[in-house]
XYZ file of C-alpha atoms in Angstrom:
92
model
C 19.846 63.770 -21.210
C 18.848 59.897 -21.142
C 18.103 60.160 -24.984
C 21.798 61.516 -25.905
C 23.599 59.067 -23.783
C 21.762 56.536 -25.893
C 23.009 57.733 -28.538
C 26.418 58.388 -27.613
C 26.595 54.418 -26.366
C 24.990 53.202 -29.708
C 27.492 55.242 -31.538
C 30.244 53.793 -30.011
C 28.637 50.494 -30.307
C 28.919 51.216 -34.034
C 32.435 52.247 -34.434
C 33.905 49.401 -32.143
C 32.094 46.759 -34.298
C 34.193 48.847 -37.314
C 37.031 48.686 -36.253
C 39.413 45.629 -37.455
C 41.699 44.691 -34.655
C 45.139 44.113 -35.860
C 47.158 41.690 -35.023
C 50.466 40.717 -34.923
C 52.311 37.883 -37.316
C 55.235 35.955 -36.114
C 57.332 35.245 -39.315
C 58.035 31.451 -38.751
C 58.571 29.344 -42.008
C 58.046 26.134 -39.877
C 54.410 27.440 -39.702
C 54.207 26.598 -43.499
C 54.855 22.733 -42.574
C 51.104 21.734 -43.209
C 51.897 22.909 -46.528
C 55.049 20.936 -47.358
C 52.533 17.738 -48.968
C 50.661 19.680 -51.353
C 54.003 22.266 -52.436
C 56.038 19.123 -53.291
C 53.589 16.751 -54.681
C 50.053 18.039 -56.735
C 47.862 16.883 -53.259
C 45.224 19.291 -52.979
C 46.359 22.425 -49.607
C 44.478 21.192 -46.407
C 42.497 23.539 -44.645
C 44.881 23.819 -41.939
C 47.274 24.848 -44.828
C 45.324 27.658 -46.428
C 45.073 29.241 -42.506
C 48.887 29.118 -42.432
C 49.724 30.560 -45.475
C 46.404 33.106 -45.336
C 48.250 33.964 -41.707
C 51.676 34.014 -42.954
C 50.582 36.335 -46.092
C 52.729 39.125 -43.828
C 55.851 37.199 -44.201
C 55.743 36.188 -47.821
C 58.593 38.708 -48.841
C 60.903 38.338 -46.082
C 60.457 34.585 -46.882
C 61.858 35.166 -50.561
C 64.872 37.184 -49.108
C 66.082 33.733 -47.732
C 68.116 31.863 -49.890
C 67.462 28.980 -48.353
C 63.553 29.573 -48.348
C 63.447 30.856 -51.617
C 63.754 28.090 -53.313
C 60.483 26.550 -51.337
C 58.340 29.810 -51.392
C 58.960 30.495 -54.975
C 58.027 27.316 -56.549
C 55.404 27.249 -58.839
C 53.555 24.773 -57.050
C 53.479 26.705 -53.547
C 52.169 29.519 -55.829
C 49.625 27.569 -57.352
C 48.941 26.319 -53.379
C 48.451 29.815 -52.004
C 46.103 30.884 -55.201
C 44.161 27.603 -54.455
C 43.582 28.716 -50.780
C 42.517 32.246 -51.967
C 45.813 34.257 -51.223
C 47.386 35.638 -53.796
C 51.106 35.788 -54.012
C 52.387 39.018 -52.960
C 54.158 41.452 -55.286
C 57.563 41.775 -53.287
């Protein structure tokens, strides 16, 4: 009985370790403000910028639908920054 209890606990721990935690992203284009200098100039993106791009990636298609944001988000430099950060631009 004790061995089966330990086996069940071990299995449960393995399952929990493999479970992915899903966190809802709040789409807020101002979160990309650390990327403004990298997108508007030739400067390299900061680690903060890359983190924000990865965080906001699920929102990029929504931003592209907004006429006020589309020019900024869809610019060649924005795509370059996203690629530099290791976050390929989504196909919307």
